[in-house]
Amino acid sequence: MLCNHTIHKHHHHFGWDNAIEPILTVTPGETVEIETIDASAGQVGPDTTLEQFLARDSSRVNPVTGPIFVEGAEPGDAVAVTFKDFQPSGWGWTANIPGFGLLADQFTEPALHIWKYDARTLAPALFGASAAVPLRPFCGTVGLAPAAPGLHSVIPPSRVGGNLDIRDNAVGTTLYLPVEVAGGLLSLGDTHAAQGDGEVCGTAIESPMVVAVEIGLIKQAGLAFPRFETNGPVSRHLDEAGYRATTGVGPDLMQAARDAVSGMIDWLCASTNMAAVDAYMLCSVCADLRISEIVDAPNWTVSLYFPKMVLR
């Protein structure tokens, strides 16, 4: 789409800091085309090997493009970010990174999968001979600068947004972010071609792309945390063949989530003969963790829904 402004990927930073000078000032209602880098900060490419991946600088992670100063934004307001368009690159990567992910204690060896996909049609991306994953580009990291001074890690999300990894921050969705500093100082990145709810291995289909957004402002919104609204269904593209679902049940939601994911890995390995680490990465890009029940003390139920249409 034709936007009022364009920001190139070299205008990026690592972490959140309200002392970073904005590279652009916008009036609410204007649109911006933003070029992003993948979560490795360009250290991974379409032909990267596992050995090259292991040699990357792990301190350079999740770069975000920006920041953007929103005219009139003051603490207590909310910046509204409406995702208008995504221009994907046609490639991406998923990795199991030792020490990271929901089952890091079980999957201690590194693994890397490079995806190639049609950037025009967004046809399902092949995962070896076992699966093809439907694509739905979205923005994993979208946030404002915090009021607290200094540099803050981009990895954990916060009340002003950041690394939310909400797969429904896709075309048509509007995300509302609480403002803590004048101008808000909006930055975004960590674009994904696909992800399951939970991003269980710690990576999705990490894929650089260009994002077009419309930036709005809600005065005196008084939000405690980010909110978002979609303009239509969010899961219908995976429903047509039904789901496999595994559960975890117990008094600890995190352990229940781990048990649900472990159960699905076992099921996929038994029925497809794929390696366990491949099943783990596949769950990360297309399976959805859900809290099915959280009221029947002392145990809660977490389910992992795996779309059967993915399996070939």
Short mmCIF file of C-alpha atoms in Angstrom, two decimals:
data_model
loop_
_atom_site.label_atom_id
_atom_site.label_comp_id
_atom_site.label_asym_id
_atom_site.label_seq_id
_atom_site.Cartn_x
_atom_site.Cartn_y
_atom_site.Cartn_z
CA MET A 1 0.00 0.00 0.00
CA LEU A 2 1.01 3.62 -0.46
CA CYS A 3 2.02 5.04 2.92
CA ASN A 4 2.76 8.52 4.23
CA HIS A 5 6.22 7.47 5.46
CA THR A 6 8.83 4.75 4.99
CA ILE A 7 11.44 3.54 7.49
CA HIS A 8 14.31 1.34 6.35
CA LYS A 9 15.70 -1.56 8.33
CA HIS A 10 19.01 0.11 9.18
CA HIS A 11 17.02 2.33 11.57
CA HIS A 12 16.83 -0.40 14.20
CA HIS A 13 17.82 -0.84 17.82
CA PHE A 14 18.16 -3.59 20.43
CA GLY A 15 16.12 -3.25 23.60
CA TRP A 16 13.88 -0.46 24.88
CA ASP A 17 15.24 2.88 26.06
CA ASN A 18 13.30 6.15 26.23
CA ALA A 19 16.58 8.01 25.55
CA ILE A 20 16.76 6.67 21.97
CA GLU A 21 16.07 9.54 19.59
CA PRO A 22 13.01 9.02 17.36
CA ILE A 23 13.73 8.68 13.66
CA LEU A 24 10.27 9.80 12.58
CA THR A 25 7.42 11.92 13.90
CA VAL A 26 3.87 11.11 12.77
CA THR A 27 0.48 12.69 13.18
CA PRO A 28 -2.25 10.29 14.38
CA GLY A 29 -3.97 8.77 11.35
CA GLU A 30 -0.85 8.59 9.20
CA THR A 31 0.51 5.35 7.73
CA VAL A 32 4.09 4.07 7.82
CA GLU A 33 5.84 1.36 5.81
CA ILE A 34 8.43 -0.29 8.09
CA GLU A 35 11.17 -2.62 6.91
CA THR A 36 12.16 -5.21 9.51
CA ILE A 37 15.09 -7.56 10.05
CA ASP A 38 14.63 -11.14 11.21
CA ALA A 39 15.08 -12.07 14.87
CA SER A 40 18.76 -12.93 14.29
CA ALA A 41 19.47 -9.36 13.12
CA GLY A 42 20.38 -10.59 9.67
CA GLN A 43 22.85 -13.23 10.85
CA VAL A 44 20.69 -16.02 9.40
CA GLY A 45 19.90 -16.21 5.70
CA PRO A 46 18.24 -18.60 3.24
CA ASP A 47 21.41 -20.70 2.97
CA THR A 48 22.63 -20.64 6.57
CA THR A 49 23.89 -23.95 7.97
CA LEU A 50 23.52 -25.14 11.55
CA GLU A 51 27.25 -24.58 12.09
CA GLN A 52 26.95 -20.98 10.91
CA PHE A 53 23.87 -20.50 13.08
CA LEU A 54 25.79 -21.64 16.16
CA ALA A 55 28.51 -19.08 15.41
CA ARG A 56 26.10 -16.12 15.45
CA ASP A 57 26.33 -13.30 18.01
CA SER A 58 23.51 -14.21 20.40
CA SER A 59 23.52 -10.72 21.93
CA ARG A 60 22.08 -9.35 18.69
CA VAL A 61 18.52 -10.65 18.95
CA ASN A 62 15.07 -9.29 18.08
CA PRO A 63 16.03 -5.93 16.56
CA VAL A 64 13.12 -3.50 16.26
CA THR A 65 12.78 -0.71 13.71
CA GLY A 66 12.07 2.76 15.09
CA PRO A 67 11.34 4.53 17.32
CA ILE A 68 8.45 6.64 16.02
CA PHE A 69 7.26 9.71 17.92
CA VAL A 70 3.46 10.04 17.87
CA GLU A 71 2.36 13.66 18.10
CA GLY A 72 0.14 14.34 21.10
CA ALA A 73 0.83 11.03 22.85
CA GLU A 74 1.18 11.49 26.60
CA PRO A 75 1.31 9.14 29.61
CA GLY A 76 -2.14 7.68 30.18
CA ASP A 77 -2.99 7.66 26.47
CA ALA A 78 -2.84 4.64 24.15
CA VAL A 79 -1.17 4.35 20.76
CA ALA A 80 -3.30 2.35 18.32
CA VAL A 81 -1.38 0.32 15.74
CA THR A 82 -3.49 -1.11 12.90
CA PHE A 83 -1.73 -3.65 10.71
CA LYS A 84 -2.59 -2.84 7.10
CA ASP A 85 -0.26 -5.00 5.01
CA PHE A 86 2.71 -7.40 5.13
CA GLN A 87 5.20 -7.93 2.30
CA PRO A 88 6.95 -11.23 3.15
CA SER A 89 10.47 -12.13 2.01
CA GLY A 90 9.85 -15.74 0.93
CA TRP A 91 12.13 -17.38 3.47
CA GLY A 92 12.43 -17.86 7.20
CA TRP A 93 13.95 -20.01 9.93
CA THR A 94 12.97 -21.98 13.01
CA ALA A 95 15.50 -23.19 15.55
CA ASN A 96 15.81 -25.12 18.74
CA ILE A 97 18.21 -23.03 20.79
CA PRO A 98 19.77 -24.82 23.79
CA GLY A 99 18.62 -23.31 27.06
CA PHE A 100 15.59 -21.62 25.49
CA GLY A 101 11.99 -22.77 25.02
CA LEU A 102 9.29 -24.50 27.04
CA LEU A 103 11.05 -27.89 26.97
CA ALA A 104 14.64 -26.64 27.09
CA ASP A 105 15.56 -29.31 29.63
CA GLN A 106 14.44 -32.05 27.24
CA PHE A 107 15.86 -30.64 23.99
CA THR A 108 19.44 -29.71 24.73
CA GLU A 109 20.90 -30.06 21.22
CA PRO A 110 20.60 -27.29 18.62
CA ALA A 111 18.54 -27.69 15.46
CA LEU A 112 17.76 -25.38 12.54
CA HIS A 113 15.15 -25.52 9.79
CA ILE A 114 15.27 -23.06 6.88
CA TRP A 115 11.89 -22.45 5.27
CA LYS A 116 11.31 -21.39 1.65
CA TYR A 117 7.84 -20.18 0.68
CA ASP A 118 6.04 -18.29 -2.09
CA ALA A 119 5.91 -14.67 -0.94
CA ARG A 120 3.14 -13.88 -3.42
CA THR A 121 0.68 -16.73 -2.86
CA LEU A 122 1.68 -17.64 0.71
CA ALA A 123 1.00 -21.28 -0.10
CA PRO A 124 1.68 -23.63 2.86
CA ALA A 125 5.41 -23.95 3.53
CA LEU A 126 6.88 -27.45 3.39
CA PHE A 127 8.46 -29.01 6.49
CA GLY A 128 10.32 -31.97 5.05
CA ALA A 129 8.09 -34.75 3.74
CA SER A 130 5.82 -34.81 6.79
CA ALA A 131 4.05 -31.46 6.93
CA ALA A 132 3.05 -28.25 5.18
CA VAL A 133 2.32 -25.22 7.38
CA PRO A 134 -0.28 -22.59 6.39
CA LEU A 135 1.19 -19.09 6.57
CA ARG A 136 -0.23 -15.98 8.21
CA PRO A 137 2.31 -13.15 8.55
CA PHE A 138 2.25 -11.11 11.73
CA CYS A 139 4.40 -8.92 13.93
CA GLY A 140 5.84 -10.62 17.02
CA THR A 141 7.34 -7.54 18.70
CA VAL A 142 5.48 -4.23 18.88
CA GLY A 143 6.02 -1.83 21.74
CA LEU A 144 6.53 1.61 23.20
CA ALA A 145 9.34 2.92 25.38
CA PRO A 146 8.97 2.38 29.13
CA ALA A 147 9.11 5.27 31.58
CA ALA A 148 11.87 3.60 33.60
CA PRO A 149 15.26 4.95 32.47
CA GLY A 150 18.01 2.87 30.92
CA LEU A 151 18.15 -0.01 28.47
CA HIS A 152 15.61 -2.81 28.93
CA SER A 153 15.80 -6.22 27.26
CA VAL A 154 13.58 -6.77 24.24
CA ILE A 155 13.01 -10.46 25.12
CA PRO A 156 10.30 -10.26 27.83
CA PRO A 157 7.05 -8.40 27.06
CA SER A 158 5.80 -5.69 29.40
CA ARG A 159 2.76 -3.49 29.99
CA VAL A 160 3.82 -1.25 27.08
CA GLY A 161 3.99 -4.21 24.69
CA GLY A 162 7.21 -5.51 23.21
CA ASN A 163 7.80 -9.19 22.47
CA LEU A 164 4.14 -10.16 22.81
CA ASP A 165 4.25 -12.91 20.13
CA ILE A 166 0.48 -12.69 19.63
CA ARG A 167 -0.11 -14.43 16.30
CA ASP A 168 -3.27 -12.42 15.71
CA ASN A 169 -1.34 -9.14 15.34
CA ALA A 170 -1.88 -9.68 11.62
CA VAL A 171 -3.61 -7.76 8.82
CA GLY A 172 -6.76 -6.08 10.09
CA THR A 173 -5.90 -6.21 13.80
CA THR A 174 -5.56 -3.05 15.89
CA LEU A 175 -3.23 -3.23 18.88
CA TYR A 176 -3.61 -0.66 21.69
CA LEU A 177 -0.45 0.09 23.70
CA PRO A 178 -0.34 2.10 26.97
CA VAL A 179 1.81 5.24 26.72
CA GLU A 180 4.37 5.91 29.47
CA VAL A 181 6.52 8.64 27.85
CA ALA A 182 5.79 11.64 25.61
CA GLY A 183 5.37 10.55 21.99
CA GLY A 184 5.08 6.89 22.94
CA LEU A 185 8.21 5.99 20.91
CA LEU A 186 6.85 3.07 18.88
CA SER A 187 9.12 0.37 17.44
CA LEU A 188 8.37 -3.02 15.89
CA GLY A 189 10.06 -6.09 14.46
CA ASP A 190 10.38 -9.86 14.98
CA THR A 191 8.08 -10.59 12.05
CA HIS A 192 6.84 -14.17 11.62
CA ALA A 193 5.39 -16.03 8.65
CA ALA A 194 3.55 -18.38 11.02
CA GLN A 195 3.41 -19.31 14.70
CA GLY A 196 1.32 -21.37 17.06
CA ASP A 197 -0.05 -19.84 20.26
CA GLY A 198 2.72 -20.30 22.79
CA GLU A 199 5.67 -20.42 20.35
CA VAL A 200 6.71 -23.40 22.43
CA CYS A 201 10.27 -23.99 21.20
CA GLY A 202 11.03 -20.27 21.40
CA THR A 203 11.05 -19.52 17.67
CA ALA A 204 8.35 -19.27 15.00
CA ILE A 205 8.96 -19.03 11.26
CA GLU A 206 11.28 -16.06 11.77
CA SER A 207 11.01 -14.13 8.52
CA PRO A 208 12.02 -10.58 7.56
CA MET A 209 9.32 -8.54 5.86
CA VAL A 210 7.93 -5.06 5.30
CA VAL A 211 5.02 -4.04 7.53
CA ALA A 212 2.52 -1.28 6.77
CA VAL A 213 0.71 0.19 9.76
CA GLU A 214 -1.69 3.02 10.52
CA ILE A 215 -0.87 4.80 13.76
CA GLY A 216 -3.65 6.27 15.88
CA LEU A 217 -3.99 7.82 19.31
CA ILE A 218 -6.60 7.28 22.03
CA LYS A 219 -6.47 10.08 24.61
CA GLN A 220 -6.78 9.20 28.29
CA ALA A 221 -7.30 5.51 27.52
CA GLY A 222 -6.03 4.47 30.95
CA LEU A 223 -5.00 0.95 29.89
CA ALA A 224 -3.23 -1.28 32.40
CA PHE A 225 -1.94 -3.62 29.66
CA PRO A 226 -2.08 -3.92 25.85
CA ARG A 227 -5.37 -4.78 24.18
CA PHE A 228 -6.20 -5.74 20.62
CA GLU A 229 -9.18 -6.34 18.38
CA THR A 230 -9.36 -8.32 15.15
CA ASN A 231 -11.56 -7.66 12.14
CA GLY A 232 -12.65 -11.27 11.63
CA PRO A 233 -12.01 -14.95 12.50
CA VAL A 234 -8.54 -15.81 13.70
CA SER A 235 -8.25 -19.61 13.32
CA ARG A 236 -10.53 -20.67 10.47
CA HIS A 237 -7.57 -21.15 8.11
CA LEU A 238 -6.50 -24.21 10.13
CA ASP A 239 -9.88 -25.72 11.03
CA GLU A 240 -10.90 -27.58 7.91
CA ALA A 241 -9.44 -31.00 8.80
CA GLY A 242 -9.92 -30.81 12.56
CA TYR A 243 -7.29 -31.12 15.28
CA ARG A 244 -5.31 -33.53 17.34
CA ALA A 245 -5.25 -32.36 20.96
CA THR A 246 -3.22 -33.44 23.96
CA THR A 247 -3.63 -32.24 27.53
CA GLY A 248 -1.70 -31.61 30.70
CA VAL A 249 -3.54 -31.67 34.02
CA GLY A 250 -2.24 -30.53 37.40
CA PRO A 251 -1.89 -27.69 39.91
CA ASP A 252 0.84 -25.86 37.94
CA LEU A 253 -0.14 -24.25 34.63
CA MET A 254 3.44 -24.22 33.33
CA GLN A 255 3.90 -27.92 34.02
CA ALA A 256 0.51 -28.68 32.49
CA ALA A 257 1.59 -26.81 29.35
CA ARG A 258 4.83 -28.79 29.26
CA ASP A 259 2.93 -32.06 29.61
CA ALA A 260 0.52 -31.13 26.81
CA VAL A 261 3.38 -30.31 24.44
CA SER A 262 5.34 -33.43 25.38
CA GLY A 263 2.28 -35.56 24.71
CA MET A 264 1.87 -34.08 21.23
CA ILE A 265 5.53 -34.63 20.41
CA ASP A 266 5.15 -38.29 21.36
CA TRP A 267 2.00 -38.60 19.21
CA LEU A 268 3.61 -36.96 16.16
CA CYS A 269 6.75 -39.07 16.44
CA ALA A 270 4.74 -42.28 16.72
CA SER A 271 2.51 -41.50 13.74
CA THR A 272 4.97 -39.82 11.33
CA ASN A 273 8.41 -41.14 12.35
CA MET A 274 9.75 -37.58 12.46
CA ALA A 275 12.49 -36.75 14.95
CA ALA A 276 11.36 -35.44 18.31
CA VAL A 277 13.10 -32.09 17.85
CA ASP A 278 11.35 -31.66 14.49
CA ALA A 279 7.98 -32.36 16.13
CA TYR A 280 8.86 -29.79 18.81
CA MET A 281 9.69 -27.11 16.22
CA LEU A 282 6.59 -27.97 14.19
CA CYS A 283 4.39 -27.52 17.26
CA SER A 284 6.00 -24.11 17.78
CA VAL A 285 4.96 -22.83 14.36
CA CYS A 286 1.42 -24.22 14.08
CA ALA A 287 -0.02 -25.72 17.30
CA ASP A 288 -1.99 -23.67 19.83
CA LEU A 289 -1.74 -23.91 23.61
CA ARG A 290 -5.02 -23.16 25.38
CA ILE A 291 -6.05 -22.97 29.01
CA SER A 292 -9.08 -25.23 28.87
CA GLU A 293 -10.01 -25.02 32.55
CA ILE A 294 -8.73 -22.91 35.44
CA VAL A 295 -11.52 -23.07 38.04
CA ASP A 296 -11.65 -26.65 39.31
CA ALA A 297 -9.04 -26.49 42.06
CA PRO A 298 -6.61 -27.94 42.79
CA ASN A 299 -5.92 -29.00 39.17
CA TRP A 300 -6.08 -27.02 35.92
CA THR A 301 -6.23 -28.26 32.30
CA VAL A 302 -4.03 -27.05 29.45
CA SER A 303 -4.58 -28.37 25.90
CA LEU A 304 -2.39 -28.27 22.81
CA TYR A 305 -4.31 -28.19 19.53
CA PHE A 306 -2.41 -29.44 16.49
CA PRO A 307 -4.13 -28.83 13.11
CA LYS A 308 -4.43 -32.11 11.21
CA MET A 309 -4.37 -30.30 7.85
CA VAL A 310 -0.66 -29.65 8.39
CA LEU A 311 0.24 -33.36 8.15
CA ARG A 312 0.80 -34.75 4.68
#
